[in-house]
Amino acid sequence: MAASHPLYIYVDGSCEENKNVTADTPAGWGFCVISGDNGVGRGGGDVVFERSGAVVTDEASEGYLGAEVGSNNTAELSAIAQAMRWLLTEGGSQAVVIRGDSQYALNIGSAVWRAKANRDLALSVQALWAEVSSLRSLTPEHIRAHRGHRWNERADHLAFRAMQGENALPLQFWKPGRR
């Protein structure tokens, strides 16, 4: 189903104490898919899909993508990876813009930069990115964090709640800026 307007996916990661991180440090990721976004930050468009979860650091666990530790960076990369997985199962050929507040994760994920840490995770994300971009247009776009952008704030809420092991508030009860 080709469309003239792109689909927007907002990604974010969260780690409460992003110092001296280990494999046991809790970190969470989240992404939301928006149709009809105007990009100005006021929350135009509709949520098509959203998902969140914990960063998996145990090689034997389902969902392991290569993260060595729970950190903001591994959470941001995990969000991109999970969004790419969703795109592969969702199908379609609609252009996609991935919006995130981590230039690091967007540049690692799109293979503009090479990772110095968490290389296995970076390679997993890059492979997923390459697969998705072979099927449809895929563009990374950096947005500034915590500036009141509704969908970036929603992705932050999803990631923060996942990091805490809690469910996200349903969209109708959530207010932007509320973690």
CSV table of N, CA and C in Angstrom, one decimal:
chain,number,residue,atom,x,y,z
A,1,MET,N,0.8,-1.2,0.0
A,1,MET,CA,0.0,0.0,0.0
A,1,MET,C,0.9,1.2,0.0
A,2,ALA,N,1.1,1.8,-1.2
A,2,ALA,CA,1.9,3.0,-1.3
A,2,ALA,C,1.1,4.2,-0.9
A,3,ALA,N,1.7,5.2,-0.3
A,3,ALA,CA,1.0,6.4,0.1
A,3,ALA,C,1.9,7.6,-0.2
A,4,SER,N,1.3,8.7,-0.4
A,4,SER,CA,2.0,9.9,-0.8
A,4,SER,C,2.7,10.5,0.5
A,5,HIS,N,2.1,10.3,1.6
A,5,HIS,CA,2.7,10.8,2.9
A,5,HIS,C,3.4,9.7,3.6
A,6,PRO,N,4.6,10.1,4.2
A,6,PRO,CA,5.4,9.1,4.9
A,6,PRO,C,4.7,8.7,6.2
A,7,LEU,N,5.1,7.6,6.7
A,7,LEU,CA,4.8,7.1,8.1
A,7,LEU,C,5.9,7.6,9.0
A,8,TYR,N,5.6,8.1,10.2
A,8,TYR,CA,6.6,8.6,11.1
A,8,TYR,C,6.7,7.6,12.3
A,9,ILE,N,7.9,7.3,12.6
A,9,ILE,CA,8.1,6.4,13.8
A,9,ILE,C,9.0,7.2,14.7
A,10,TYR,N,8.5,7.4,15.9
A,10,TYR,CA,9.3,8.0,17.0
A,10,TYR,C,9.9,7.0,17.9
A,11,VAL,N,11.2,7.0,18.2
A,11,VAL,CA,11.9,6.1,19.0
A,11,VAL,C,12.5,6.8,20.2
A,12,ASP,N,12.6,6.0,21.3
A,12,ASP,CA,13.3,6.6,22.4
A,12,ASP,C,13.8,5.4,23.3
A,13,GLY,N,14.8,5.8,24.2
A,13,GLY,CA,15.3,4.8,25.2
A,13,GLY,C,15.4,5.5,26.5
A,14,SER,N,15.4,4.7,27.6
A,14,SER,CA,15.5,5.3,28.9
A,14,SER,C,16.3,4.4,29.8
A,15,CYS,N,17.2,5.0,30.6
A,15,CYS,CA,18.0,4.3,31.6
A,15,CYS,C,18.1,5.3,32.8
A,16,GLU,N,17.6,4.8,34.0
A,16,GLU,CA,17.5,5.7,35.1
A,16,GLU,C,18.9,6.2,35.6
A,17,GLU,N,19.8,5.3,35.8
A,17,GLU,CA,21.1,5.7,36.3
A,17,GLU,C,22.1,5.3,35.1
A,18,ASN,N,22.4,6.2,34.3
A,18,ASN,CA,23.2,5.9,33.1
A,18,ASN,C,24.7,6.1,33.4
A,19,LYS,N,25.1,5.7,34.7
A,19,LYS,CA,26.5,5.7,35.1
A,19,LYS,C,26.9,4.3,35.6
A,20,ASN,N,28.1,3.9,35.3
A,20,ASN,CA,28.6,2.5,35.7
A,20,ASN,C,27.6,1.5,35.4
A,21,VAL,N,27.1,1.5,34.2
A,21,VAL,CA,26.1,0.5,33.7
A,21,VAL,C,26.6,-0.9,33.6
A,22,THR,N,25.8,-1.9,33.8
A,22,THR,CA,26.1,-3.3,33.7
A,22,THR,C,25.0,-4.0,32.9
A,23,ALA,N,25.2,-5.3,32.8
A,23,ALA,CA,24.1,-6.1,32.1
A,23,ALA,C,22.8,-6.1,33.0
A,24,ASP,N,22.9,-5.8,34.3
A,24,ASP,CA,21.8,-5.8,35.1
A,24,ASP,C,21.1,-4.4,35.3
A,25,THR,N,21.7,-3.4,34.7
A,25,THR,CA,21.1,-2.0,34.8
A,25,THR,C,19.8,-2.0,34.0
A,26,PRO,N,18.7,-1.6,34.6
A,26,PRO,CA,17.4,-1.6,33.9
A,26,PRO,C,17.4,-0.4,32.8
A,27,ALA,N,17.0,-0.8,31.6
A,27,ALA,CA,16.9,0.1,30.5
A,27,ALA,C,15.7,-0.3,29.7
A,28,GLY,N,15.0,0.7,29.1
A,28,GLY,CA,13.8,0.4,28.4
A,28,GLY,C,13.7,1.2,27.1
A,29,TRP,N,13.0,0.6,26.1
A,29,TRP,CA,12.9,1.2,24.8
A,29,TRP,C,11.4,1.4,24.5
A,30,GLY,N,11.1,2.3,23.6
A,30,GLY,CA,9.7,2.5,23.1
A,30,GLY,C,9.7,3.1,21.8
A,31,PHE,N,8.6,2.8,21.0
A,31,PHE,CA,8.4,3.5,19.7
A,31,PHE,C,6.9,3.6,19.5
A,32,CYS,N,6.6,4.7,18.7
A,32,CYS,CA,5.2,4.8,18.3
A,32,CYS,C,5.2,5.2,16.8
A,33,VAL,N,4.2,4.7,16.1
A,33,VAL,CA,4.1,4.9,14.7
A,33,VAL,C,2.9,5.8,14.5
A,34,ILE,N,3.2,6.9,13.7
A,34,ILE,CA,2.2,7.9,13.5
A,34,ILE,C,1.9,8.1,12.1
A,35,SER,N,0.6,8.2,11.8
A,35,SER,CA,0.2,8.5,10.4
A,35,SER,C,-0.4,9.9,10.4
A,36,GLY,N,0.0,10.7,9.4
A,36,GLY,CA,-0.5,12.0,9.3
A,36,GLY,C,0.2,13.0,10.1
A,37,ASP,N,1.4,12.8,10.5
A,37,ASP,CA,2.2,13.7,11.4
A,37,ASP,C,2.6,14.9,10.5
A,38,ASN,N,2.4,16.1,11.1
A,38,ASN,CA,2.9,17.3,10.4
A,38,ASN,C,4.2,17.8,10.8
A,39,GLY,N,4.8,17.1,11.8
A,39,GLY,CA,6.2,17.4,12.2
A,39,GLY,C,6.4,18.6,13.0
A,40,VAL,N,5.4,19.4,13.3
A,40,VAL,CA,5.7,20.6,14.1
A,40,VAL,C,5.7,20.3,15.6
A,41,GLY,N,5.3,19.1,16.0
A,41,GLY,CA,5.4,18.8,17.4
A,41,GLY,C,4.2,18.9,18.3
A,42,ARG,N,3.1,19.4,17.7
A,42,ARG,CA,1.8,19.5,18.5
A,42,ARG,C,1.0,18.2,18.5
A,43,GLY,N,1.5,17.2,17.9
A,43,GLY,CA,0.8,15.9,18.0
A,43,GLY,C,-0.2,15.7,16.9
A,44,GLY,N,0.0,16.3,15.7
A,44,GLY,CA,-0.9,16.0,14.6
A,44,GLY,C,-0.7,14.5,14.2
A,45,GLY,N,-1.7,14.0,13.6
A,45,GLY,CA,-1.7,12.6,13.2
A,45,GLY,C,-2.3,11.7,14.2
A,46,ASP,N,-2.3,10.4,13.8
A,46,ASP,CA,-2.9,9.3,14.7
A,46,ASP,C,-1.9,8.3,15.0
A,47,VAL,N,-1.9,7.7,16.2
A,47,VAL,CA,-1.1,6.6,16.5
A,47,VAL,C,-1.6,5.3,15.8
A,48,VAL,N,-0.8,4.7,15.0
A,48,VAL,CA,-1.1,3.5,14.3
A,48,VAL,C,-0.7,2.3,15.1
A,49,PHE,N,0.4,2.4,15.8
A,49,PHE,CA,0.9,1.3,16.6
A,49,PHE,C,1.9,1.8,17.6
A,50,GLU,N,2.1,1.2,18.7
A,50,GLU,CA,3.2,1.5,19.7
A,50,GLU,C,3.6,0.2,20.4
A,51,ARG,N,4.8,0.2,20.8
A,51,ARG,CA,5.3,-0.9,21.6
A,51,ARG,C,6.5,-0.5,22.4
A,52,SER,N,6.7,-1.2,23.5
A,52,SER,CA,7.9,-0.9,24.4
A,52,SER,C,8.3,-2.2,25.1
A,53,GLY,N,9.5,-2.1,25.6
A,53,GLY,CA,10.0,-3.3,26.3
A,53,GLY,C,11.3,-3.0,27.0
A,54,ALA,N,11.9,-4.0,27.7
A,54,ALA,CA,13.1,-3.8,28.4
A,54,ALA,C,14.3,-4.2,27.4
A,55,VAL,N,15.4,-3.6,27.6
A,55,VAL,CA,16.6,-3.9,26.9
A,55,VAL,C,17.1,-5.3,27.4
A,56,VAL,N,17.3,-6.2,26.5
A,56,VAL,CA,17.6,-7.6,26.8
A,56,VAL,C,19.2,-7.7,26.7
A,57,THR,N,19.8,-8.1,27.8
A,57,THR,CA,21.3,-8.3,27.8
A,57,THR,C,21.7,-9.7,28.0
A,58,ASP,N,20.8,-10.6,28.2
A,58,ASP,CA,21.1,-12.1,28.3
A,58,ASP,C,21.0,-12.8,27.0
A,59,GLU,N,22.2,-13.3,26.5
A,59,GLU,CA,22.2,-13.9,25.2
A,59,GLU,C,21.2,-15.1,25.1
A,60,ALA,N,20.9,-15.7,26.1
A,60,ALA,CA,20.0,-16.9,26.1
A,60,ALA,C,18.5,-16.5,26.0
A,61,SER,N,18.2,-15.2,26.2
A,61,SER,CA,16.8,-14.8,26.3
A,61,SER,C,16.3,-14.4,24.9
A,62,GLU,N,15.0,-14.6,24.8
A,62,GLU,CA,14.3,-14.2,23.5
A,62,GLU,C,14.4,-12.7,23.4
A,63,GLY,N,14.6,-12.2,22.3
A,63,GLY,CA,14.6,-10.8,22.1
A,63,GLY,C,16.0,-10.2,22.2
A,64,TYR,N,17.0,-11.1,22.4
A,64,TYR,CA,18.4,-10.6,22.6
A,64,TYR,C,18.9,-10.1,21.2
A,65,LEU,N,19.4,-8.9,21.2
A,65,LEU,CA,19.9,-8.3,19.9
A,65,LEU,C,21.4,-8.0,20.0
A,66,GLY,N,22.0,-8.2,21.1
A,66,GLY,CA,23.4,-7.9,21.2
A,66,GLY,C,23.8,-6.9,22.2
A,67,ALA,N,22.9,-6.4,23.0
A,67,ALA,CA,23.2,-5.4,24.0
A,67,ALA,C,24.0,-6.0,25.1
A,68,GLU,N,25.1,-5.4,25.5
A,68,GLU,CA,26.0,-5.9,26.6
A,68,GLU,C,25.5,-5.4,27.9
A,69,VAL,N,25.0,-4.2,27.9
A,69,VAL,CA,24.6,-3.5,29.1
A,69,VAL,C,23.3,-2.8,28.9
A,70,GLY,N,22.6,-2.4,30.0
A,70,GLY,CA,21.5,-1.6,30.0
A,70,GLY,C,21.9,-0.1,30.1
A,71,SER,N,21.7,0.7,29.0
A,71,SER,CA,22.2,2.1,29.0
A,71,SER,C,21.2,2.9,28.1
A,72,ASN,N,21.4,4.2,28.2
A,72,ASN,CA,20.6,5.0,27.2
A,72,ASN,C,20.9,4.6,25.8
A,73,ASN,N,22.2,4.4,25.5
A,73,ASN,CA,22.5,4.1,24.1
A,73,ASN,C,22.0,2.7,23.6
A,74,THR,N,22.1,1.7,24.5
A,74,THR,CA,21.5,0.4,24.1
A,74,THR,C,20.0,0.5,24.0
A,75,ALA,N,19.4,1.3,24.9
A,75,ALA,CA,17.9,1.4,24.8
A,75,ALA,C,17.5,2.1,23.5
A,76,GLU,N,18.2,3.2,23.2
A,76,GLU,CA,17.9,3.9,21.9
A,76,GLU,C,18.1,3.0,20.7
A,77,LEU,N,19.1,2.2,20.7
A,77,LEU,CA,19.4,1.3,19.6
A,77,LEU,C,18.3,0.2,19.5
A,78,SER,N,18.0,-0.3,20.7
A,78,SER,CA,16.9,-1.3,20.8
A,78,SER,C,15.6,-0.8,20.3
A,79,ALA,N,15.3,0.4,20.5
A,79,ALA,CA,14.0,1.0,20.0
A,79,ALA,C,14.0,1.0,18.5
A,80,ILE,N,15.1,1.4,17.9
A,80,ILE,CA,15.2,1.4,16.5
A,80,ILE,C,15.1,0.0,15.9
A,81,ALA,N,15.8,-0.9,16.5
A,81,ALA,CA,15.7,-2.3,16.1
A,81,ALA,C,14.3,-2.9,16.1
A,82,GLN,N,13.6,-2.6,17.2
A,82,GLN,CA,12.2,-3.1,17.4
A,82,GLN,C,11.3,-2.4,16.4
A,83,ALA,N,11.5,-1.1,16.1
A,83,ALA,CA,10.8,-0.4,15.0
A,83,ALA,C,11.0,-1.1,13.7
A,84,MET,N,12.3,-1.4,13.4
A,84,MET,CA,12.6,-2.1,12.1
A,84,MET,C,11.9,-3.4,12.0
A,85,ARG,N,11.9,-4.2,13.1
A,85,ARG,CA,11.3,-5.5,13.1
A,85,ARG,C,9.8,-5.3,12.8
A,86,TRP,N,9.2,-4.3,13.4
A,86,TRP,CA,7.7,-4.0,13.2
A,86,TRP,C,7.5,-3.7,11.7
A,87,LEU,N,8.4,-2.9,11.1
A,87,LEU,CA,8.2,-2.6,9.7
A,87,LEU,C,8.3,-3.8,8.8
A,88,LEU,N,9.2,-4.7,9.2
A,88,LEU,CA,9.4,-5.9,8.4
A,88,LEU,C,8.1,-6.8,8.4
A,89,THR,N,7.5,-6.9,9.6
A,89,THR,CA,6.3,-7.7,9.7
A,89,THR,C,5.0,-7.0,9.2
A,90,GLU,N,5.0,-5.6,9.3
A,90,GLU,CA,3.9,-4.8,8.9
A,90,GLU,C,3.7,-4.8,7.4
A,91,GLY,N,4.8,-4.9,6.6
A,91,GLY,CA,4.7,-4.9,5.2
A,91,GLY,C,4.5,-3.5,4.7
A,92,GLY,N,4.1,-3.4,3.4
A,92,GLY,CA,3.8,-2.2,2.8
A,92,GLY,C,5.1,-1.5,2.2
A,93,SER,N,4.9,-0.5,1.4
A,93,SER,CA,6.0,0.2,0.8
A,93,SER,C,6.0,1.7,1.1
A,94,GLN,N,5.2,2.1,2.0
A,94,GLN,CA,5.1,3.5,2.4
A,94,GLN,C,6.5,4.0,2.9
A,95,ALA,N,6.9,5.2,2.5
A,95,ALA,CA,8.1,5.8,3.0
A,95,ALA,C,8.0,6.0,4.5
A,96,VAL,N,9.1,5.9,5.2
A,96,VAL,CA,9.2,6.0,6.6
A,96,VAL,C,10.2,7.0,7.1
A,97,VAL,N,9.9,7.8,8.0
A,97,VAL,CA,10.8,8.7,8.7
A,97,VAL,C,11.0,8.2,10.1
A,98,ILE,N,12.2,7.9,10.5
A,98,ILE,CA,12.5,7.5,11.9
A,98,ILE,C,12.9,8.8,12.6
A,99,ARG,N,12.2,9.2,13.6
A,99,ARG,CA,12.5,10.4,14.4
A,99,ARG,C,13.0,10.0,15.8
A,100,GLY,N,14.1,10.5,16.2
A,100,GLY,CA,14.6,10.2,17.5
A,100,GLY,C,15.4,11.3,18.0
A,101,ASP,N,15.6,11.3,19.4
A,101,ASP,CA,16.3,12.4,20.0
A,101,ASP,C,17.8,12.0,20.3
A,102,SER,N,18.2,10.9,19.8
A,102,SER,CA,19.6,10.5,19.9
A,102,SER,C,20.3,10.4,18.6
A,103,GLN,N,21.2,11.4,18.3
A,103,GLN,CA,21.9,11.5,17.1
A,103,GLN,C,22.8,10.2,17.0
A,104,TYR,N,23.4,9.8,18.2
A,104,TYR,CA,24.2,8.6,18.3
A,104,TYR,C,23.5,7.4,17.7
A,105,ALA,N,22.3,7.1,18.2
A,105,ALA,CA,21.5,5.9,17.8
A,105,ALA,C,21.1,6.0,16.3
A,106,LEU,N,20.7,7.2,15.9
A,106,LEU,CA,20.3,7.3,14.5
A,106,LEU,C,21.5,7.1,13.5
A,107,ASN,N,22.6,7.7,13.9
A,107,ASN,CA,23.8,7.5,13.1
A,107,ASN,C,24.4,6.1,13.1
A,108,ILE,N,24.4,5.5,14.2
A,108,ILE,CA,24.8,4.1,14.3
A,108,ILE,C,23.9,3.2,13.6
A,109,GLY,N,22.6,3.4,13.8
A,109,GLY,CA,21.6,2.5,13.2
A,109,GLY,C,21.6,2.6,11.7
A,110,SER,N,21.8,3.8,11.1
A,110,SER,CA,21.8,4.0,9.7
A,110,SER,C,23.2,3.8,9.1
A,111,ALA,N,24.1,3.3,9.9
A,111,ALA,CA,25.5,3.0,9.5
A,111,ALA,C,26.3,4.2,9.0
A,112,VAL,N,25.9,5.4,9.5
A,112,VAL,CA,26.7,6.6,9.2
A,112,VAL,C,28.0,6.6,10.0
A,113,TRP,N,27.8,6.1,11.3
A,113,TRP,CA,28.9,6.0,12.2
A,113,TRP,C,29.1,4.5,12.5
A,114,ARG,N,30.4,4.2,13.0
A,114,ARG,CA,30.7,2.8,13.4
A,114,ARG,C,30.7,2.8,14.9
A,115,ALA,N,30.2,1.8,15.5
A,115,ALA,CA,30.1,1.7,17.0
A,115,ALA,C,31.4,1.3,17.6
A,116,LYS,N,31.7,1.9,18.7
A,116,LYS,CA,32.9,1.5,19.5
A,116,LYS,C,32.6,0.6,20.6
A,117,ALA,N,31.3,0.6,21.0
A,117,ALA,CA,30.8,-0.3,22.1
A,117,ALA,C,29.5,-0.9,21.6
A,118,ASN,N,29.2,-2.0,22.3
A,118,ASN,CA,27.9,-2.7,21.9
A,118,ASN,C,27.9,-3.0,20.4
A,119,ARG,N,29.0,-3.5,19.9
A,119,ARG,CA,29.1,-3.7,18.4
A,119,ARG,C,28.1,-4.7,17.9
A,120,ASP,N,27.9,-5.8,18.7
A,120,ASP,CA,26.9,-6.8,18.2
A,120,ASP,C,25.5,-6.2,18.0
A,121,LEU,N,25.1,-5.3,19.0
A,121,LEU,CA,23.8,-4.7,18.9
A,121,LEU,C,23.8,-3.7,17.7
A,122,ALA,N,24.9,-3.0,17.6
A,122,ALA,CA,24.9,-2.0,16.4
A,122,ALA,C,24.8,-2.8,15.1
A,123,LEU,N,25.5,-3.9,15.0
A,123,LEU,CA,25.4,-4.7,13.7
A,123,LEU,C,24.0,-5.2,13.5
A,124,SER,N,23.4,-5.6,14.6
A,124,SER,CA,22.0,-6.1,14.5
A,124,SER,C,21.1,-5.0,14.0
A,125,VAL,N,21.2,-3.8,14.5
A,125,VAL,CA,20.4,-2.7,14.1
A,125,VAL,C,20.7,-2.3,12.7
A,126,GLN,N,21.9,-2.3,12.3
A,126,GLN,CA,22.3,-1.9,11.0
A,126,GLN,C,21.8,-2.9,9.9
A,127,ALA,N,21.8,-4.2,10.3
A,127,ALA,CA,21.3,-5.2,9.4
A,127,ALA,C,19.8,-5.1,9.2
A,128,LEU,N,19.1,-4.8,10.3
A,128,LEU,CA,17.6,-4.6,10.2
A,128,LEU,C,17.3,-3.3,9.4
A,129,TRP,N,18.1,-2.3,9.6
A,129,TRP,CA,17.9,-1.0,8.9
A,129,TRP,C,18.1,-1.2,7.4
A,130,ALA,N,19.2,-2.0,7.0
A,130,ALA,CA,19.5,-2.2,5.6
A,130,ALA,C,18.4,-3.1,5.0
A,131,GLU,N,17.8,-4.0,5.7
A,131,GLU,CA,16.8,-4.8,5.2
A,131,GLU,C,15.5,-4.0,4.9
A,132,VAL,N,15.1,-3.2,5.9
A,132,VAL,CA,14.0,-2.3,5.7
A,132,VAL,C,14.2,-1.3,4.6
A,133,SER,N,15.4,-0.7,4.5
A,133,SER,CA,15.6,0.3,3.5
A,133,SER,C,15.7,-0.3,2.1
A,134,SER,N,15.9,-1.6,2.0
A,134,SER,CA,15.8,-2.3,0.7
A,134,SER,C,14.4,-2.5,0.2
A,135,LEU,N,13.4,-2.3,1.1
A,135,LEU,CA,12.0,-2.5,0.8
A,135,LEU,C,11.2,-1.2,0.6
A,136,ARG,N,11.7,-0.1,1.3
A,136,ARG,CA,11.0,1.2,1.3
A,136,ARG,C,12.0,2.3,1.6
A,137,SER,N,11.6,3.5,1.3
A,137,SER,CA,12.4,4.7,1.7
A,137,SER,C,12.4,4.8,3.2
A,138,LEU,N,13.6,5.0,3.8
A,138,LEU,CA,13.8,5.0,5.2
A,138,LEU,C,14.8,6.2,5.5
A,139,THR,N,14.3,7.2,6.2
A,139,THR,CA,15.0,8.4,6.5
A,139,THR,C,15.1,8.7,8.0
A,140,PRO,N,16.4,8.8,8.5
A,140,PRO,CA,16.5,9.2,9.9
A,140,PRO,C,16.4,10.7,10.1
A,141,GLU,N,15.7,11.1,11.2
A,141,GLU,CA,15.6,12.6,11.4
A,141,GLU,C,15.7,12.8,12.9
A,142,HIS,N,16.7,13.7,13.3
A,142,HIS,CA,16.9,14.0,14.7
A,142,HIS,C,16.0,15.1,15.1
A,143,ILE,N,15.4,14.9,16.3
A,143,ILE,CA,14.6,16.0,16.9
A,143,ILE,C,15.1,16.2,18.4
A,144,ARG,N,15.0,17.4,18.9
A,144,ARG,CA,15.5,17.7,20.2
A,144,ARG,C,14.6,17.1,21.3
A,145,ALA,N,15.3,16.6,22.3
A,145,ALA,CA,14.6,15.9,23.4
A,145,ALA,C,14.0,16.9,24.3
A,146,HIS,N,12.9,16.4,24.9
A,146,HIS,CA,12.2,17.2,26.0
A,146,HIS,C,11.9,18.6,25.7
A,147,ARG,N,11.4,18.8,24.5
A,147,ARG,CA,11.1,20.2,24.0
A,147,ARG,C,9.6,20.3,23.7
A,148,GLY,N,8.8,19.3,24.3
A,148,GLY,CA,7.4,19.4,24.2
A,148,GLY,C,6.8,18.8,22.9
A,149,HIS,N,7.6,18.1,22.1
A,149,HIS,CA,7.1,17.4,20.9
A,149,HIS,C,6.3,16.2,21.4
A,150,ARG,N,5.0,16.2,21.1
A,150,ARG,CA,4.0,15.2,21.6
A,150,ARG,C,4.5,13.8,21.3
A,151,TRP,N,4.8,13.5,20.1
A,151,TRP,CA,5.1,12.1,19.8
A,151,TRP,C,6.5,11.6,20.3
A,152,ASN,N,7.4,12.6,20.4
A,152,ASN,CA,8.7,12.2,21.0
A,152,ASN,C,8.5,12.0,22.5
A,153,GLU,N,7.6,12.8,23.1
A,153,GLU,CA,7.3,12.6,24.6
A,153,GLU,C,6.6,11.3,24.8
A,154,ARG,N,5.8,10.9,23.8
A,154,ARG,CA,5.1,9.6,24.0
A,154,ARG,C,6.1,8.5,23.9
A,155,ALA,N,7.0,8.5,23.0
A,155,ALA,CA,8.1,7.5,22.9
A,155,ALA,C,8.9,7.5,24.2
A,156,ASP,N,9.2,8.6,24.7
A,156,ASP,CA,9.9,8.7,26.0
A,156,ASP,C,9.1,8.1,27.1
A,157,HIS,N,7.8,8.3,27.2
A,157,HIS,CA,6.9,7.7,28.2
A,157,HIS,C,6.9,6.2,28.1
A,158,LEU,N,6.8,5.7,26.9
A,158,LEU,CA,6.9,4.2,26.6
A,158,LEU,C,8.2,3.6,27.1
A,159,ALA,N,9.3,4.3,26.8
A,159,ALA,CA,10.6,3.8,27.2
A,159,ALA,C,10.8,3.8,28.7
A,160,PHE,N,10.4,5.0,29.3
A,160,PHE,CA,10.6,5.2,30.7
A,160,PHE,C,9.8,4.1,31.5
A,161,ARG,N,8.5,3.9,31.1
A,161,ARG,CA,7.7,2.9,31.8
A,161,ARG,C,8.3,1.5,31.6
A,162,ALA,N,8.8,1.2,30.5
A,162,ALA,CA,9.4,-0.1,30.2
A,162,ALA,C,10.6,-0.3,31.1
A,163,MET,N,11.4,0.7,31.2
A,163,MET,CA,12.6,0.7,32.1
A,163,MET,C,12.2,0.4,33.5
A,164,GLN,N,11.1,1.0,34.0
A,164,GLN,CA,10.6,0.8,35.3
A,164,GLN,C,9.8,-0.5,35.5
A,165,GLY,N,9.6,-1.3,34.4
A,165,GLY,CA,8.9,-2.5,34.5
A,165,GLY,C,7.4,-2.3,34.6
A,166,GLU,N,6.9,-1.1,34.2
A,166,GLU,CA,5.5,-0.8,34.3
A,166,GLU,C,4.9,-0.7,32.9
A,167,ASN,N,3.6,-0.8,32.8
A,167,ASN,CA,2.8,-0.6,31.5
A,167,ASN,C,2.7,0.9,31.3
A,168,ALA,N,2.7,1.2,30.0
A,168,ALA,CA,2.5,2.6,29.6
A,168,ALA,C,1.0,3.0,29.9
A,169,LEU,N,0.8,4.3,30.2
A,169,LEU,CA,-0.6,4.7,30.3
A,169,LEU,C,-1.3,4.7,28.9
A,170,PRO,N,-2.5,4.3,28.8
A,170,PRO,CA,-3.2,4.4,27.6
A,170,PRO,C,-3.2,5.8,27.0
A,171,LEU,N,-3.1,5.9,25.7
A,171,LEU,CA,-3.0,7.2,25.1
A,171,LEU,C,-4.1,8.2,25.6
A,172,GLN,N,-5.3,7.8,25.8
A,172,GLN,CA,-6.3,8.7,26.2
A,172,GLN,C,-6.2,9.3,27.6
A,173,PHE,N,-5.3,8.6,28.4
A,173,PHE,CA,-5.1,9.1,29.8
A,173,PHE,C,-3.7,9.7,30.0
A,174,TRP,N,-2.9,9.7,29.0
A,174,TRP,CA,-1.5,10.2,29.0
A,174,TRP,C,-1.5,11.7,28.6
A,175,LYS,N,-0.7,12.4,29.2
A,175,LYS,CA,-0.5,13.8,28.9
A,175,LYS,C,1.0,14.0,28.5
A,176,PRO,N,1.3,14.8,27.4
A,176,PRO,CA,2.7,15.0,27.0
A,176,PRO,C,3.5,15.6,28.2
A,177,GLY,N,4.7,15.1,28.3
A,177,GLY,CA,5.6,15.5,29.4
A,177,GLY,C,5.4,14.6,30.6
A,178,ARG,N,4.4,13.8,30.7
A,178,ARG,CA,4.2,12.9,31.8
A,178,ARG,C,4.9,11.6,31.6
A,179,ARG,N,5.9,11.3,32.4
A,179,ARG,CA,6.6,10.1,32.3
A,179,ARG,C,5.9,9.0,32.9
